[in-house]
Short mmCIF file of C-alpha atoms in Angstrom, two decimals:
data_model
loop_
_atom_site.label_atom_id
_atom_site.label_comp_id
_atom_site.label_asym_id
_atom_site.label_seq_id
_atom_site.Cartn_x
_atom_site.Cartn_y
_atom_site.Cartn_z
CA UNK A 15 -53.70 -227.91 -38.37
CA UNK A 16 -54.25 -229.35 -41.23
CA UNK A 17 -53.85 -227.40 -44.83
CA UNK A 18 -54.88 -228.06 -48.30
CA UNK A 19 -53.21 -226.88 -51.27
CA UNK A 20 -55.82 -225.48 -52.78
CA UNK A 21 -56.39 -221.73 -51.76
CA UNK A 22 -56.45 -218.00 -53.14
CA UNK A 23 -55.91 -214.23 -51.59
CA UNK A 24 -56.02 -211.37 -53.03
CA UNK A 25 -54.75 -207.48 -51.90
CA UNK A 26 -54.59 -203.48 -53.00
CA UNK A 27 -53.46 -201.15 -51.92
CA UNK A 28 -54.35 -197.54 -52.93
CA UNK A 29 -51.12 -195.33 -52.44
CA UNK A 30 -52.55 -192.27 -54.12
CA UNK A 31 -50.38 -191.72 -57.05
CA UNK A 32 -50.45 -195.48 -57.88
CA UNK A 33 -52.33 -198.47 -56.48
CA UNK A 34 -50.89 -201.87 -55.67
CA UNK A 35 -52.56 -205.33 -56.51
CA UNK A 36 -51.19 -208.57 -55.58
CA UNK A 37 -53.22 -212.38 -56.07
CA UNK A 38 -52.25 -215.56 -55.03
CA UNK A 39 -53.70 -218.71 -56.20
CA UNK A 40 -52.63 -222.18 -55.80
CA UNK A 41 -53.50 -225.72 -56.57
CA UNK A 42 -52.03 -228.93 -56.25
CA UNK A 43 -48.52 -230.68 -56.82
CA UNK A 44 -46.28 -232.76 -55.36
CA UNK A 45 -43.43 -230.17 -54.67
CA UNK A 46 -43.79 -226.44 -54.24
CA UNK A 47 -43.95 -224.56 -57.72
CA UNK A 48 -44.11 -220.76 -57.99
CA UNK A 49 -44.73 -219.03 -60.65
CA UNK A 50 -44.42 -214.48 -61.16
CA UNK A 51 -46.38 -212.74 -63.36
CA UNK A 52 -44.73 -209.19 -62.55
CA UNK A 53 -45.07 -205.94 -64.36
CA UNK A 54 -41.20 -204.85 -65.05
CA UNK A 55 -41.53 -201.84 -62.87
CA UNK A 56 -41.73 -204.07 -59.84
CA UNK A 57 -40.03 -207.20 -61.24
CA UNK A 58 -37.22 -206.44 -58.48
CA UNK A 59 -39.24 -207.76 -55.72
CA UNK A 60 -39.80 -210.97 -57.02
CA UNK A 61 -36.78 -212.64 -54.93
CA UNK A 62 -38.29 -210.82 -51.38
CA UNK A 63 -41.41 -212.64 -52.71
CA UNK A 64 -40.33 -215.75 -53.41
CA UNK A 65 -38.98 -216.57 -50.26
CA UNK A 66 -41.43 -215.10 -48.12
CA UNK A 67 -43.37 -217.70 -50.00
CA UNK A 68 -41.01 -220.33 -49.41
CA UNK A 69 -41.25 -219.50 -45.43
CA UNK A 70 -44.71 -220.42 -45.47
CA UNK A 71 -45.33 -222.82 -48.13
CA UNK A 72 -43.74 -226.58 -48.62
CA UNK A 73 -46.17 -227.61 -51.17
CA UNK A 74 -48.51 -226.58 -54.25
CA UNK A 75 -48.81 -224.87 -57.45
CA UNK A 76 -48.51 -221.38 -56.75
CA UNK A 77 -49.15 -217.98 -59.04
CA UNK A 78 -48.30 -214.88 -57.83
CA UNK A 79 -49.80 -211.87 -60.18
CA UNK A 80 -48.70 -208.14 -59.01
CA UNK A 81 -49.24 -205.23 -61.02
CA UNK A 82 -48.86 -201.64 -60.22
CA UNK A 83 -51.92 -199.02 -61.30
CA UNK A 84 -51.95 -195.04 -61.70
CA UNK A 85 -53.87 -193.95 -59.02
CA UNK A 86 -56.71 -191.24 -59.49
CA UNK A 87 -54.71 -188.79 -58.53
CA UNK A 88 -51.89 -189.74 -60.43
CA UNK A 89 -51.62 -187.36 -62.61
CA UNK A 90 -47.65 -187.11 -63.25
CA UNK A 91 -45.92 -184.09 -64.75
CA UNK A 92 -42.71 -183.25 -66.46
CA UNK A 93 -39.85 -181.47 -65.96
CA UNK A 94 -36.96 -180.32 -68.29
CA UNK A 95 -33.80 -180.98 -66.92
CA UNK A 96 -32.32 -177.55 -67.27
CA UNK A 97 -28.26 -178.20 -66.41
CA UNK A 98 -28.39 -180.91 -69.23
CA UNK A 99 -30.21 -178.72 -71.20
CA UNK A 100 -27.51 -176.22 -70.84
CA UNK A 101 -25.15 -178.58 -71.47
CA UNK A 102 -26.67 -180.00 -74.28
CA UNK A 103 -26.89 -176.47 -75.76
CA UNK A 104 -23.18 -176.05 -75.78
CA UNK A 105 -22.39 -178.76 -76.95
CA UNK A 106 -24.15 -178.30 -79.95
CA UNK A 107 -22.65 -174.79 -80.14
CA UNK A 108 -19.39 -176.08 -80.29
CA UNK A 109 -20.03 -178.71 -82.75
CA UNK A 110 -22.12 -175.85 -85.24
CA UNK A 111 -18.79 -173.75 -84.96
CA UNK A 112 -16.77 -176.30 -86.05
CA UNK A 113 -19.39 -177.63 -89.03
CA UNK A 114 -21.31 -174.81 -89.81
CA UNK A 115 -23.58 -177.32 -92.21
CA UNK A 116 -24.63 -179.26 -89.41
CA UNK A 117 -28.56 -179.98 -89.02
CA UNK A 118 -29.69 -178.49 -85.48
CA UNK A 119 -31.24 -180.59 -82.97
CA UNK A 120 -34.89 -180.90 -83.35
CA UNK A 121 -36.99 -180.50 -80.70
CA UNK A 122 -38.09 -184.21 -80.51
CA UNK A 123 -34.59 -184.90 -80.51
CA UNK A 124 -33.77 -182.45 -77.20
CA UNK A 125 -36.67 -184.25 -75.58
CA UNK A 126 -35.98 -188.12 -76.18
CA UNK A 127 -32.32 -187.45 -74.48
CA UNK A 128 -31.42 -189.50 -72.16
CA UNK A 129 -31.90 -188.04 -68.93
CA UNK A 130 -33.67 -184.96 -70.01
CA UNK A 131 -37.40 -185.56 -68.67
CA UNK A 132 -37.67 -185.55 -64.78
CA UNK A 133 -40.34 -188.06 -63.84
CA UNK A 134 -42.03 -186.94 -60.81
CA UNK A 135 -43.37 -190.66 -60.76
CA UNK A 136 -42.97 -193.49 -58.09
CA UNK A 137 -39.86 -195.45 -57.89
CA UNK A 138 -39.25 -198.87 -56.90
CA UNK A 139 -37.23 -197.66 -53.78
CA UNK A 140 -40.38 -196.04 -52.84
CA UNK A 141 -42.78 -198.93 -53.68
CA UNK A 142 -40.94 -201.59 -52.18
CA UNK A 143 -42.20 -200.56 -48.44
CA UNK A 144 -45.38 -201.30 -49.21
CA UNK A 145 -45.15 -204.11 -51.96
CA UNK A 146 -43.34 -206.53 -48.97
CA UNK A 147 -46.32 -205.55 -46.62
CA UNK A 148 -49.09 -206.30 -49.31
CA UNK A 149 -47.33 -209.61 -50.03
CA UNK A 150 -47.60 -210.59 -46.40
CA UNK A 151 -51.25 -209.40 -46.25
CA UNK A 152 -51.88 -211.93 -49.15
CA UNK A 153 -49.69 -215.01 -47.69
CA UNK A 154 -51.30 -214.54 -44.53
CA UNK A 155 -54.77 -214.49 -46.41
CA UNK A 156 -54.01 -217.43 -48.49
CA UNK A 157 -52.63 -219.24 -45.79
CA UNK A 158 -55.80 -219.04 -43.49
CA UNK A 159 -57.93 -220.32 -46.46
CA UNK A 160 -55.79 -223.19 -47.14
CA UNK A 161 -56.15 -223.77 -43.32
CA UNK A 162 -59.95 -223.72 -43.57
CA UNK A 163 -59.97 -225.98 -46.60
CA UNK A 164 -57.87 -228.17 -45.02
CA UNK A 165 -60.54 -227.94 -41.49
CA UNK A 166 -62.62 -229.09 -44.25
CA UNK A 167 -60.64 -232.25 -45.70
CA UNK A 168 -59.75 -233.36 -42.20
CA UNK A 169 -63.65 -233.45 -41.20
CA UNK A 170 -64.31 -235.96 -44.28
CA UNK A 171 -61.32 -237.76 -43.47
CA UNK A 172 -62.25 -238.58 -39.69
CA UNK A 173 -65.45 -239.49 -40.93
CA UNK A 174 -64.56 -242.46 -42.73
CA UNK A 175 -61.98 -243.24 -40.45
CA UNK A 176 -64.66 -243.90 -37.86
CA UNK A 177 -66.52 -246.06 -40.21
CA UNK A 178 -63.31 -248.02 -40.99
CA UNK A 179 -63.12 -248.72 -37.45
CA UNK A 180 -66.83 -250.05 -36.92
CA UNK A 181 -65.95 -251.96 -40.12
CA UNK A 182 -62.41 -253.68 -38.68
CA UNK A 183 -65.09 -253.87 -35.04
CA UNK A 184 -67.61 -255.74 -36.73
CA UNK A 185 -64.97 -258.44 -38.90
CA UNK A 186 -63.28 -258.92 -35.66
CA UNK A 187 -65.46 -261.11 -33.92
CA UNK A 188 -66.10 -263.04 -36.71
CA UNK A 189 -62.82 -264.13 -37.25
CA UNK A 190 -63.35 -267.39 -34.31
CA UNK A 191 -66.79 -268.50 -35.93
CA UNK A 192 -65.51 -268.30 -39.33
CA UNK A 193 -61.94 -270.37 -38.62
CA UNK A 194 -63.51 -272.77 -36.78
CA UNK A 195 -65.87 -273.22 -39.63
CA UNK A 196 -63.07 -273.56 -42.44
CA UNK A 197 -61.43 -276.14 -39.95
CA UNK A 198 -64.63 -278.55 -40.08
CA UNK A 199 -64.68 -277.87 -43.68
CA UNK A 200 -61.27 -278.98 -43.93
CA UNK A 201 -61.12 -281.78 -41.71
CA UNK A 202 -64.12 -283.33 -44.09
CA UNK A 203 -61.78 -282.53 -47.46
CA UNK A 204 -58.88 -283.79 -45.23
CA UNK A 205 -60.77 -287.26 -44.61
CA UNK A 206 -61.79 -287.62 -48.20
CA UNK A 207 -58.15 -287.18 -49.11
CA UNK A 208 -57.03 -289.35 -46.49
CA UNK A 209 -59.71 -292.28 -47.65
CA UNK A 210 -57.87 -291.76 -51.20
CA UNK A 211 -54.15 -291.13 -50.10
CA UNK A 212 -53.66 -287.88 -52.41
CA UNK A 213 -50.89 -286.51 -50.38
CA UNK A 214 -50.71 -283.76 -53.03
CA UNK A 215 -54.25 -282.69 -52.28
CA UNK A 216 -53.88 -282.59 -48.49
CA UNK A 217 -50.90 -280.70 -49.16
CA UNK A 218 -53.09 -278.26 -51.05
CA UNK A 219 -55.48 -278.20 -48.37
CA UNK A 220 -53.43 -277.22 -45.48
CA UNK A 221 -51.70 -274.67 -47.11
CA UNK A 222 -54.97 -272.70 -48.17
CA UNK A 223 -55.71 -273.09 -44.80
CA UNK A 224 -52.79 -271.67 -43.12
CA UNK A 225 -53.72 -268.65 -45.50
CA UNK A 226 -56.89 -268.29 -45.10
CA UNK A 227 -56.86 -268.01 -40.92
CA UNK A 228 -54.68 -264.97 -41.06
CA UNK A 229 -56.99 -262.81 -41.45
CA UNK A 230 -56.80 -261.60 -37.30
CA UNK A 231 -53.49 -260.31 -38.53
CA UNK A 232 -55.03 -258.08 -41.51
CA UNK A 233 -57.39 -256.40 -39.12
CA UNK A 234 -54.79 -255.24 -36.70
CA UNK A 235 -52.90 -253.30 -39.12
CA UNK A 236 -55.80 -251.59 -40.51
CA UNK A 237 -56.74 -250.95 -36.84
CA UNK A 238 -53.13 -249.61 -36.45
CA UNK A 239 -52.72 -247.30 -39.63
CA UNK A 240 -56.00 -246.29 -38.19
CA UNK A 241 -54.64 -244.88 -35.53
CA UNK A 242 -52.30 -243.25 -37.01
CA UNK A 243 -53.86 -241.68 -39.72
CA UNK A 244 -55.45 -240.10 -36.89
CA UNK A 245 -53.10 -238.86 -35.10
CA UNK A 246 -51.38 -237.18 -38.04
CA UNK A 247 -54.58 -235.91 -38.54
CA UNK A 248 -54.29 -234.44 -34.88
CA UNK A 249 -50.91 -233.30 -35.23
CA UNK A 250 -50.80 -231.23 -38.38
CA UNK A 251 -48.14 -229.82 -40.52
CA UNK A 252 -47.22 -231.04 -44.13
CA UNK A 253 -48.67 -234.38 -43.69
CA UNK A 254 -49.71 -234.84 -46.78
CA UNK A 255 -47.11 -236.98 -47.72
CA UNK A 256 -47.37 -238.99 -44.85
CA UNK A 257 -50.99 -239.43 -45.42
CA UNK A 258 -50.65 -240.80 -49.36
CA UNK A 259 -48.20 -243.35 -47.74
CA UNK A 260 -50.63 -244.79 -44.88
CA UNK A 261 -53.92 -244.88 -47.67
CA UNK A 262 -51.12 -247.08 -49.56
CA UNK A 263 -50.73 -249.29 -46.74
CA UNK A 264 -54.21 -249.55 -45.87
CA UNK A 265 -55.38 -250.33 -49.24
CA UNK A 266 -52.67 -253.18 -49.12
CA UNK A 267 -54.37 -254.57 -45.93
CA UNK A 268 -58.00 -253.96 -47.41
CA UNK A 269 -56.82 -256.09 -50.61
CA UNK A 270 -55.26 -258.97 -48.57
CA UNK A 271 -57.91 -258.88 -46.39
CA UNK A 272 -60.83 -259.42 -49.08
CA UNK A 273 -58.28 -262.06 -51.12
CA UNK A 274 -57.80 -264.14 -47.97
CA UNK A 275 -61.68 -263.68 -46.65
CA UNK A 276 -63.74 -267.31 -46.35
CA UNK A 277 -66.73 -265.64 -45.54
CA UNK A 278 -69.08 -263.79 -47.75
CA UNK A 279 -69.45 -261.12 -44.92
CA UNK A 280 -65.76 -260.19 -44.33
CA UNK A 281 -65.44 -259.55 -47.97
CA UNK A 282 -67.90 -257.29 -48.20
CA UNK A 283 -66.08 -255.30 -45.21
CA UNK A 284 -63.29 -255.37 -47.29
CA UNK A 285 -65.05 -253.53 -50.43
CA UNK A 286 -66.80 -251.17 -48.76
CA UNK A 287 -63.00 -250.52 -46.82
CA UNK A 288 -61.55 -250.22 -50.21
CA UNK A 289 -64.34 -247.91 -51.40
CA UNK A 290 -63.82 -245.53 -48.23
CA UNK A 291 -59.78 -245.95 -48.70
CA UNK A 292 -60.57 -244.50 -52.07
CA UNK A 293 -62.40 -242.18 -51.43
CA UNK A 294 -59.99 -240.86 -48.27
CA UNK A 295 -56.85 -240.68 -50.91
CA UNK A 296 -58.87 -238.72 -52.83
CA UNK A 297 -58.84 -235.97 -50.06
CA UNK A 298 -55.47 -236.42 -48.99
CA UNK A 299 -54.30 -235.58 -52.58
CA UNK A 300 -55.62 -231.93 -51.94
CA UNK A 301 -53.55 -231.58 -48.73
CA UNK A 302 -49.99 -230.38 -48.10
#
């Protein structure tokens, strides 16, 4: 299969006290980014998330957003911590015994102690369970739309693929007709320079020539990058990469091909190659 980078899941999860919400979006690049925007209450499971990421993912921009909601029925009460309370209490005792003019503690004072409010609220420990399952939910959704997208790509790709081929098909038998024609050309130029003796302009002659016949040679490697485009195609995975090298190599062939042309016809193959190249590199830019 083939995937693009381009894709986006999202997840919740209502846990009654609080809910859970996780998106993923991502978008091209040449490596595999990720980027966390966490809440601090669950900022711990960043690193779980991350690399459950990294199993699945070699390429793209990707943001992660999970935030943690009250639930409806969330509605969280408070508790005084009675031993510290006691504690507390004596302390102060002690200290009021030994200076009498000592303010008490106010009440606002009792209740920002540390450690003197029980939460009844959820805790990370608690959360974590289910954040590592909702991640998965949303890798496994993000993954299957970068898989369709990628269906997608593919399709376009193969298309003009096969018209590549009935272009390099329809050049092919032209090459005879069109090197026997530059050879009668040639042998004409060749007896007006040999009625004049211009050795430099025979010399000029059979070396345009020799470059211009090649062409055979051209047409083979864009029949065999081709083929291979195609079977990458067929053999998925992170072929991306793979995929930006080949449309460099068959623009290279495409170019070559339309400088050494002598017919009006073959170059005309070669732009509307180039044009198709163009517009395959395009795709293949989107895929991992």
């Amino acid at each position: 299969m083939i995937h693009s980078m381009t894709g986006f899941a999202v997840q919740t999860r209502d846990l009654g006290q609080v809910s859970l919400h996780i998106e993923l979006r991502s978008v091209n690049s040449r490596y595999l980014d990720l980027f966390f925007r966490i809440g601090d209450e669950l900022r711990q499971a960043e690193p779980a998330i991350r690399e459950k990421l990294s199993a699945k993912l070699s390429r793209g921009k990707v943001e992660c957003r999970l935030n943690l909601h009250s639930g409806a029925a969330a509605a969280r009460s408070l508790a005084l911590n009675a031993a510290l309370l006691e504690q507390l209490s004596e302390a102060e005792h002690a200290v009021r015994e030994r200076l009498p003019e000592a303010a008490r503690l106010s009440v606002n004072e009792v209740l920002r102690w540390p450690g003197m409010l029980a939460d009844d609220g959820v805790s990370f420990e608690q959360l974590q369970p289910a954040v590592l399952e909702l991640t998965q939910a949303a890798i496994d959704e993000l993954v299957a739309t970068r898989r369709r997208e990628g269906d997608k790509l593919a399709a376009m790709i193969r298309e003009r693929l096969a018209r590549m081929h009935e272009l390099v098909a329809q050049a092919e038998p032209r090459v005879p007709a069109i090197v026997a024609d530059y050879q009668e050309r040639l042998a004409t130029r060749l007896r007006d320079a040999l009625a004049s003796f211009d050795e430099d302009r025979i010399r000029q002659e059979v070396a345009l020539f020799a470059q211009r016949i090649d062409v055979a040679e051209e047409l083979s490697r864009l029949n065999t990058h081709l083929v291979e485009v195609e079977r990458i195609l067929k053999t998925g995975g992170a072929a991306g990469k793979r995929l930006d090298f080949l449309m460099q190599e068959l623009n290279r062939e495409a170019n070559t091909l339309a400088s050494k042309s002598a017919a009006t016809d073959i170059t005309g193959v070669a732009m509307e190659m180039k044009v198709l190249i163009e517009q395959m590199r395009e795709q293949v830019q989107n895929i991992e």
